[in-house]
mmCIF file with all atom_site columns, C-alpha atoms in Angstrom:
data_model
loop_
_atom_site.group_PDB
_atom_site.id
_atom_site.type_symbol
_atom_site.label_atom_id
_atom_site.label_alt_id
_atom_site.label_comp_id
_atom_site.label_asym_id
_atom_site.label_entity_id
_atom_site.label_seq_id
_atom_site.pdbx_PDB_ins_code
_atom_site.Cartn_x
_atom_site.Cartn_y
_atom_site.Cartn_z
_atom_site.occupancy
_atom_site.B_iso_or_equiv
_atom_site.pdbx_formal_charge
_atom_site.auth_seq_id
_atom_site.auth_comp_id
_atom_site.auth_asym_id
_atom_site.auth_atom_id
_atom_site.pdbx_PDB_model_num
ATOM 1   C CA . MET A 1 1   ? 66.397 -93.427  18.389  1.00 0.00 ? 1   MET A CA 1
ATOM 2   C CA . LEU A 1 2   ? 64.582 -93.129  15.029  1.00 0.00 ? 2   LEU A CA 1
ATOM 3   C CA . ASN A 1 3   ? 67.987 -93.792  13.220  1.00 0.00 ? 3   ASN A CA 1
ATOM 4   C CA . ARG A 1 4   ? 68.137 -97.129  15.081  1.00 0.00 ? 4   ARG A CA 1
ATOM 5   C CA . PHE A 1 5   ? 64.397 -97.879  14.082  1.00 0.00 ? 5   PHE A CA 1
ATOM 6   C CA . GLU A 1 6   ? 65.149 -97.003  10.465  1.00 0.00 ? 6   GLU A CA 1
ATOM 7   C CA . LYS A 1 7   ? 68.343 -99.133  10.391  1.00 0.00 ? 7   LYS A CA 1
ATOM 8   C CA . PHE A 1 8   ? 66.578 -101.986 12.066  1.00 0.00 ? 8   PHE A CA 1
ATOM 9   C CA . THR A 1 9   ? 63.492 -101.939 9.708   1.00 0.00 ? 9   THR A CA 1
ATOM 10  C CA . PHE A 1 10  ? 65.648 -101.481 6.634   1.00 0.00 ? 10  PHE A CA 1
ATOM 11  C CA . PHE A 1 11  ? 67.826 -104.536 7.356   1.00 0.00 ? 11  PHE A CA 1
ATOM 12  C CA . ILE A 1 12  ? 64.848 -106.794 8.357   1.00 0.00 ? 12  ILE A CA 1
ATOM 13  C CA . GLU A 1 13  ? 62.905 -105.685 5.252   1.00 0.00 ? 13  GLU A CA 1
ATOM 14  C CA . GLU A 1 14  ? 66.080 -106.223 3.025   1.00 0.00 ? 14  GLU A CA 1
ATOM 15  C CA . ILE A 1 15  ? 66.924 -109.617 4.591   1.00 0.00 ? 15  ILE A CA 1
ATOM 16  C CA . SER A 1 16  ? 63.173 -110.556 4.032   1.00 0.00 ? 16  SER A CA 1
ATOM 17  C CA . ARG A 1 17  ? 63.365 -109.415 0.365   1.00 0.00 ? 17  ARG A CA 1
ATOM 18  C CA . ALA A 1 18  ? 66.505 -111.457 -0.135  1.00 0.00 ? 18  ALA A CA 1
ATOM 19  C CA . LEU A 1 19  ? 65.210 -114.644 1.379   1.00 0.00 ? 19  LEU A CA 1
ATOM 20  C CA . HIS A 1 20  ? 62.010 -114.291 -0.591  1.00 0.00 ? 20  HIS A CA 1
ATOM 21  C CA . LYS A 1 21  ? 64.064 -114.180 -3.766  1.00 0.00 ? 21  LYS A CA 1
ATOM 22  C CA . ILE A 1 22  ? 66.081 -117.145 -2.880  1.00 0.00 ? 22  ILE A CA 1
ATOM 23  C CA . MET A 1 23  ? 62.856 -119.105 -2.318  1.00 0.00 ? 23  MET A CA 1
ATOM 24  C CA . THR A 1 24  ? 61.078 -117.761 -5.503  1.00 0.00 ? 24  THR A CA 1
ATOM 25  C CA . ASP A 1 25  ? 64.113 -118.531 -7.692  1.00 0.00 ? 25  ASP A CA 1
ATOM 26  C CA . GLU A 1 26  ? 63.989 -122.230 -6.182  1.00 0.00 ? 26  GLU A CA 1
ATOM 27  C CA . MET A 1 27  ? 60.338 -122.879 -6.611  1.00 0.00 ? 27  MET A CA 1
ATOM 28  C CA . GLU A 1 28  ? 60.248 -121.394 -10.167 1.00 0.00 ? 28  GLU A CA 1
ATOM 29  C CA . ILE A 1 29  ? 61.818 -124.634 -11.339 1.00 0.00 ? 29  ILE A CA 1
ATOM 30  C CA . PHE A 1 30  ? 58.358 -126.344 -10.207 1.00 0.00 ? 30  PHE A CA 1
ATOM 31  C CA . GLY A 1 31  ? 56.259 -123.489 -11.422 1.00 0.00 ? 31  GLY A CA 1
ATOM 32  C CA . LEU A 1 32  ? 55.412 -122.588 -7.972  1.00 0.00 ? 32  LEU A CA 1
ATOM 33  C CA . LYS A 1 33  ? 55.428 -119.380 -5.733  1.00 0.00 ? 33  LYS A CA 1
ATOM 34  C CA . GLY A 1 34  ? 58.381 -119.019 -3.170  1.00 0.00 ? 34  GLY A CA 1
ATOM 35  C CA . PRO A 1 35  ? 56.203 -119.155 0.059   1.00 0.00 ? 35  PRO A CA 1
ATOM 36  C CA . THR A 1 36  ? 55.326 -122.605 -0.688  1.00 0.00 ? 36  THR A CA 1
ATOM 37  C CA . SER A 1 37  ? 58.975 -123.619 -0.048  1.00 0.00 ? 37  SER A CA 1
ATOM 38  C CA . ILE A 1 38  ? 58.351 -123.557 3.668   1.00 0.00 ? 38  ILE A CA 1
ATOM 39  C CA . TYR A 1 39  ? 55.683 -126.205 3.482   1.00 0.00 ? 39  TYR A CA 1
ATOM 40  C CA . LEU A 1 40  ? 58.186 -128.600 1.671   1.00 0.00 ? 40  LEU A CA 1
ATOM 41  C CA . ILE A 1 41  ? 60.625 -128.031 4.215   1.00 0.00 ? 41  ILE A CA 1
ATOM 42  C CA . LEU A 1 42  ? 58.120 -128.548 7.106   1.00 0.00 ? 42  LEU A CA 1
ATOM 43  C CA . LEU A 1 43  ? 56.791 -131.638 5.437   1.00 0.00 ? 43  LEU A CA 1
ATOM 44  C CA . ALA A 1 44  ? 60.296 -133.046 5.066   1.00 0.00 ? 44  ALA A CA 1
ATOM 45  C CA . MET A 1 45  ? 60.761 -132.669 8.720   1.00 0.00 ? 45  MET A CA 1
ATOM 46  C CA . HIS A 1 46  ? 57.627 -134.643 9.470   1.00 0.00 ? 46  HIS A CA 1
ATOM 47  C CA . PRO A 1 47  ? 57.537 -137.714 6.957   1.00 0.00 ? 47  PRO A CA 1
ATOM 48  C CA . GLU A 1 48  ? 54.583 -139.129 8.838   1.00 0.00 ? 48  GLU A CA 1
ATOM 49  C CA . GLY A 1 49  ? 52.420 -136.181 7.497   1.00 0.00 ? 49  GLY A CA 1
ATOM 50  C CA . LEU A 1 50  ? 50.737 -133.150 8.971   1.00 0.00 ? 50  LEU A CA 1
ATOM 51  C CA . THR A 1 51  ? 47.088 -131.661 8.676   1.00 0.00 ? 51  THR A CA 1
ATOM 52  C CA . VAL A 1 52  ? 46.517 -128.428 7.057   1.00 0.00 ? 52  VAL A CA 1
ATOM 53  C CA . SER A 1 53  ? 45.689 -126.967 10.354  1.00 0.00 ? 53  SER A CA 1
ATOM 54  C CA . SER A 1 54  ? 48.828 -128.146 11.850  1.00 0.00 ? 54  SER A CA 1
ATOM 55  C CA . ILE A 1 55  ? 50.778 -126.613 9.037   1.00 0.00 ? 55  ILE A CA 1
ATOM 56  C CA . SER A 1 56  ? 49.033 -123.373 9.432   1.00 0.00 ? 56  SER A CA 1
ATOM 57  C CA . GLU A 1 57  ? 49.705 -123.147 13.130  1.00 0.00 ? 57  GLU A CA 1
ATOM 58  C CA . ARG A 1 58  ? 53.403 -124.106 12.649  1.00 0.00 ? 58  ARG A CA 1
ATOM 59  C CA . CYS A 1 59  ? 54.100 -121.599 9.948   1.00 0.00 ? 59  CYS A CA 1
ATOM 60  C CA . GLY A 1 60  ? 51.814 -118.869 11.453  1.00 0.00 ? 60  GLY A CA 1
ATOM 61  C CA . ARG A 1 61  ? 49.979 -118.693 8.083   1.00 0.00 ? 61  ARG A CA 1
ATOM 62  C CA . ASP A 1 62  ? 46.225 -118.545 7.220   1.00 0.00 ? 62  ASP A CA 1
ATOM 63  C CA . LYS A 1 63  ? 44.685 -121.898 6.606   1.00 0.00 ? 63  LYS A CA 1
ATOM 64  C CA . ALA A 1 64  ? 43.268 -120.773 3.251   1.00 0.00 ? 64  ALA A CA 1
ATOM 65  C CA . ASP A 1 65  ? 46.668 -119.785 2.057   1.00 0.00 ? 65  ASP A CA 1
ATOM 66  C CA . VAL A 1 66  ? 48.057 -122.978 3.311   1.00 0.00 ? 66  VAL A CA 1
ATOM 67  C CA . SER A 1 67  ? 45.265 -125.091 1.453   1.00 0.00 ? 67  SER A CA 1
ATOM 68  C CA . ARG A 1 68  ? 45.745 -123.169 -1.666  1.00 0.00 ? 68  ARG A CA 1
ATOM 69  C CA . SER A 1 69  ? 49.610 -123.767 -1.421  1.00 0.00 ? 69  SER A CA 1
ATOM 70  C CA . LEU A 1 70  ? 49.212 -127.278 -0.830  1.00 0.00 ? 70  LEU A CA 1
ATOM 71  C CA . ALA A 1 71  ? 46.721 -127.778 -3.670  1.00 0.00 ? 71  ALA A CA 1
ATOM 72  C CA . ALA A 1 72  ? 49.437 -126.326 -5.956  1.00 0.00 ? 72  ALA A CA 1
ATOM 73  C CA . LEU A 1 73  ? 51.955 -128.729 -4.473  1.00 0.00 ? 73  LEU A CA 1
ATOM 74  C CA . THR A 1 74  ? 49.677 -131.584 -4.973  1.00 0.00 ? 74  THR A CA 1
ATOM 75  C CA . GLU A 1 75  ? 48.908 -130.684 -8.616  1.00 0.00 ? 75  GLU A CA 1
ATOM 76  C CA . LYS A 1 76  ? 52.661 -130.516 -9.174  1.00 0.00 ? 76  LYS A CA 1
ATOM 77  C CA . GLY A 1 77  ? 52.934 -134.093 -7.906  1.00 0.00 ? 77  GLY A CA 1
ATOM 78  C CA . LEU A 1 78  ? 55.167 -133.014 -4.859  1.00 0.00 ? 78  LEU A CA 1
ATOM 79  C CA . THR A 1 79  ? 52.577 -133.849 -2.043  1.00 0.00 ? 79  THR A CA 1
ATOM 80  C CA . THR A 1 80  ? 49.550 -136.051 -1.549  1.00 0.00 ? 80  THR A CA 1
ATOM 81  C CA . LYS A 1 81  ? 46.851 -136.623 0.967   1.00 0.00 ? 81  LYS A CA 1
ATOM 82  C CA . LYS A 1 82  ? 46.884 -139.664 3.310   1.00 0.00 ? 82  LYS A CA 1
ATOM 83  C CA . CYS A 1 83  ? 43.176 -140.364 4.347   1.00 0.00 ? 83  CYS A CA 1
ATOM 84  C CA . VAL A 1 84  ? 42.510 -140.775 8.015   1.00 0.00 ? 84  VAL A CA 1
ATOM 85  C CA . ASN A 1 85  ? 39.581 -143.165 8.944   1.00 0.00 ? 85  ASN A CA 1
ATOM 86  C CA . ASN A 1 86  ? 38.581 -143.376 5.015   1.00 0.00 ? 86  ASN A CA 1
ATOM 87  C CA . SER A 1 87  ? 37.904 -139.551 5.075   1.00 0.00 ? 87  SER A CA 1
ATOM 88  C CA . ASN A 1 88  ? 39.718 -136.465 3.799   1.00 0.00 ? 88  ASN A CA 1
ATOM 89  C CA . TYR A 1 89  ? 38.647 -134.776 6.767   1.00 0.00 ? 89  TYR A CA 1
ATOM 90  C CA . ARG A 1 90  ? 41.933 -133.965 8.761   1.00 0.00 ? 90  ARG A CA 1
ATOM 91  C CA . ALA A 1 91  ? 43.781 -135.866 6.079   1.00 0.00 ? 91  ALA A CA 1
ATOM 92  C CA . LEU A 1 92  ? 47.561 -136.091 6.545   1.00 0.00 ? 92  LEU A CA 1
ATOM 93  C CA . ILE A 1 93  ? 49.667 -134.208 3.792   1.00 0.00 ? 93  ILE A CA 1
ATOM 94  C CA . VAL A 1 94  ? 52.690 -135.934 2.884   1.00 0.00 ? 94  VAL A CA 1
ATOM 95  C CA . LEU A 1 95  ? 55.508 -135.641 0.448   1.00 0.00 ? 95  LEU A CA 1
ATOM 96  C CA . THR A 1 96  ? 55.634 -137.779 -2.680  1.00 0.00 ? 96  THR A CA 1
ATOM 97  C CA . ASP A 1 97  ? 58.964 -139.195 -3.643  1.00 0.00 ? 97  ASP A CA 1
ATOM 98  C CA . ARG A 1 98  ? 59.483 -136.205 -6.155  1.00 0.00 ? 98  ARG A CA 1
ATOM 99  C CA . GLY A 1 99  ? 58.369 -134.002 -3.342  1.00 0.00 ? 99  GLY A CA 1
ATOM 100 C CA . GLU A 1 100 ? 61.065 -135.461 -1.077  1.00 0.00 ? 100 GLU A CA 1
ATOM 101 C CA . ASP A 1 101 ? 63.741 -134.881 -3.687  1.00 0.00 ? 101 ASP A CA 1
ATOM 102 C CA . ALA A 1 102 ? 62.535 -131.278 -4.111  1.00 0.00 ? 102 ALA A CA 1
ATOM 103 C CA . ALA A 1 103 ? 62.771 -130.780 -0.247  1.00 0.00 ? 103 ALA A CA 1
ATOM 104 C CA . ALA A 1 104 ? 65.949 -132.291 -0.185  1.00 0.00 ? 104 ALA A CA 1
ATOM 105 C CA . ARG A 1 105 ? 67.386 -129.920 -2.963  1.00 0.00 ? 105 ARG A CA 1
ATOM 106 C CA . LEU A 1 106 ? 65.755 -126.988 -1.272  1.00 0.00 ? 106 LEU A CA 1
ATOM 107 C CA . ARG A 1 107 ? 67.185 -127.772 2.077   1.00 0.00 ? 107 ARG A CA 1
ATOM 108 C CA . LYS A 1 108 ? 70.784 -128.062 0.608   1.00 0.00 ? 108 LYS A CA 1
ATOM 109 C CA . LYS A 1 109 ? 70.227 -124.607 -0.996  1.00 0.00 ? 109 LYS A CA 1
ATOM 110 C CA . VAL A 1 110 ? 68.780 -123.219 2.239   1.00 0.00 ? 110 VAL A CA 1
ATOM 111 C CA . LYS A 1 111 ? 71.870 -124.379 4.068   1.00 0.00 ? 111 LYS A CA 1
ATOM 112 C CA . SER A 1 112 ? 74.066 -123.187 1.645   1.00 0.00 ? 112 SER A CA 1
ATOM 113 C CA . ALA A 1 113 ? 72.453 -119.534 1.683   1.00 0.00 ? 113 ALA A CA 1
ATOM 114 C CA . VAL A 1 114 ? 72.507 -119.481 5.609   1.00 0.00 ? 114 VAL A CA 1
ATOM 115 C CA . GLU A 1 115 ? 76.126 -120.315 5.408   1.00 0.00 ? 115 GLU A CA 1
ATOM 116 C CA . TYR A 1 116 ? 76.955 -117.644 3.022   1.00 0.00 ? 116 TYR A CA 1
ATOM 117 C CA . ALA A 1 117 ? 74.955 -115.148 4.790   1.00 0.00 ? 117 ALA A CA 1
ATOM 118 C CA . SER A 1 118 ? 76.521 -115.696 7.998   1.00 0.00 ? 118 SER A CA 1
ATOM 119 C CA . ASN A 1 119 ? 80.330 -115.532 6.554   1.00 0.00 ? 119 ASN A CA 1
ATOM 120 C CA . GLY A 1 120 ? 82.485 -113.584 9.073   1.00 0.00 ? 120 GLY A CA 1
ATOM 121 C CA . LEU A 1 121 ? 80.334 -114.515 12.177  1.00 0.00 ? 121 LEU A CA 1
ATOM 122 C CA . SER A 1 122 ? 81.857 -116.536 14.890  1.00 0.00 ? 122 SER A CA 1
ATOM 123 C CA . ASP A 1 123 ? 79.739 -119.163 16.650  1.00 0.00 ? 123 ASP A CA 1
ATOM 124 C CA . GLU A 1 124 ? 79.401 -116.926 19.456  1.00 0.00 ? 124 GLU A CA 1
ATOM 125 C CA . ASP A 1 125 ? 78.173 -114.107 17.231  1.00 0.00 ? 125 ASP A CA 1
ATOM 126 C CA . ARG A 1 126 ? 75.625 -116.372 15.668  1.00 0.00 ? 126 ARG A CA 1
ATOM 127 C CA . GLU A 1 127 ? 74.321 -117.452 19.046  1.00 0.00 ? 127 GLU A CA 1
ATOM 128 C CA . ARG A 1 128 ? 74.018 -113.890 20.210  1.00 0.00 ? 128 ARG A CA 1
ATOM 129 C CA . LEU A 1 129 ? 72.212 -112.936 16.950  1.00 0.00 ? 129 LEU A CA 1
ATOM 130 C CA . TYR A 1 130 ? 69.456 -115.505 17.263  1.00 0.00 ? 130 TYR A CA 1
ATOM 131 C CA . THR A 1 131 ? 69.087 -114.933 21.016  1.00 0.00 ? 131 THR A CA 1
ATOM 132 C CA . THR A 1 132 ? 68.706 -111.203 20.198  1.00 0.00 ? 132 THR A CA 1
ATOM 133 C CA . LEU A 1 133 ? 66.248 -111.754 17.397  1.00 0.00 ? 133 LEU A CA 1
ATOM 134 C CA . GLU A 1 134 ? 64.087 -114.094 19.594  1.00 0.00 ? 134 GLU A CA 1
ATOM 135 C CA . ILE A 1 135 ? 64.101 -111.457 22.257  1.00 0.00 ? 135 ILE A CA 1
ATOM 136 C CA . ILE A 1 136 ? 63.039 -108.806 19.834  1.00 0.00 ? 136 ILE A CA 1
ATOM 137 C CA . TYR A 1 137 ? 60.518 -111.041 18.313  1.00 0.00 ? 137 TYR A CA 1
ATOM 138 C CA . THR A 1 138 ? 58.981 -111.984 21.628  1.00 0.00 ? 138 THR A CA 1
ATOM 139 C CA . ASN A 1 139 ? 58.833 -108.108 22.662  1.00 0.00 ? 139 ASN A CA 1
ATOM 140 C CA . LEU A 1 140 ? 57.082 -107.147 19.365  1.00 0.00 ? 140 LEU A CA 1
ATOM 141 C CA . TYR A 1 141 ? 54.712 -110.075 19.689  1.00 0.00 ? 141 TYR A CA 1
ATOM 142 C CA . ILE A 1 142 ? 53.717 -108.977 23.169  1.00 0.00 ? 142 ILE A CA 1
ATOM 143 C CA . MET A 1 143 ? 53.588 -105.439 21.938  1.00 0.00 ? 143 MET A CA 1
ATOM 144 C CA . CYS A 1 144 ? 51.218 -106.380 19.085  1.00 0.00 ? 144 CYS A CA 1
ATOM 145 C CA . ARG A 1 145 ? 49.049 -108.332 21.293  1.00 0.00 ? 145 ARG A CA 1
ATOM 146 C CA . ASP A 1 146 ? 48.984 -105.844 24.406  1.00 0.00 ? 146 ASP A CA 1
ATOM 147 C CA . GLY A 1 147 ? 49.316 -102.513 22.246  1.00 0.00 ? 147 GLY A CA 1
ATOM 148 C CA . VAL A 1 148 ? 52.185 -100.122 22.089  1.00 0.00 ? 148 VAL A CA 1
ATOM 149 C CA . PRO A 1 149 ? 53.485 -98.833  25.475  1.00 0.00 ? 149 PRO A CA 1
ATOM 150 C CA . ASP A 1 150 ? 53.307 -95.223  26.038  1.00 0.00 ? 150 ASP A CA 1
ATOM 151 C CA . GLY A 1 151 ? 56.676 -93.602  26.806  1.00 0.00 ? 151 GLY A CA 1
ATOM 152 C CA . ASN A 1 152 ? 56.280 -94.212  30.555  1.00 0.00 ? 152 ASN A CA 1
ATOM 153 C CA . ASP A 1 153 ? 55.781 -98.024  30.392  1.00 0.00 ? 153 ASP A CA 1
ATOM 154 C CA . ALA A 1 154 ? 58.802 -99.167  28.489  1.00 0.00 ? 154 ALA A CA 1
#
């Protein structure tokens, strides 16, 4: 059992580390940190714009962290605020033309990374992998919410 846990945590951590490096390398071009890449991709998927709260909820990130990252993206000319009712309150964050170009480049790089990482997997293997990861995520989410069951509950 521990061997399975050790393998699982090792691979998850190493996958996370590799993805973080890919994001960091790409965002370095703009003088930004890797995690800001997720906001670019998300905003590219929502050209009408999203609020800071909405971005925070969708990414599962702290609102203050999202605000800081978006401020950095705005400072670099990649995003801008679209006022609602002549107010910055609940303003929509949208990509600038430069931000759209950056997001397109990033999406292309991410697609390439995903394709490379899944070399040797059939479509069936890939589907099974994502289904399995979703089940593991859901179980861990419930366990974190409700507490770790003692050996008799699982």
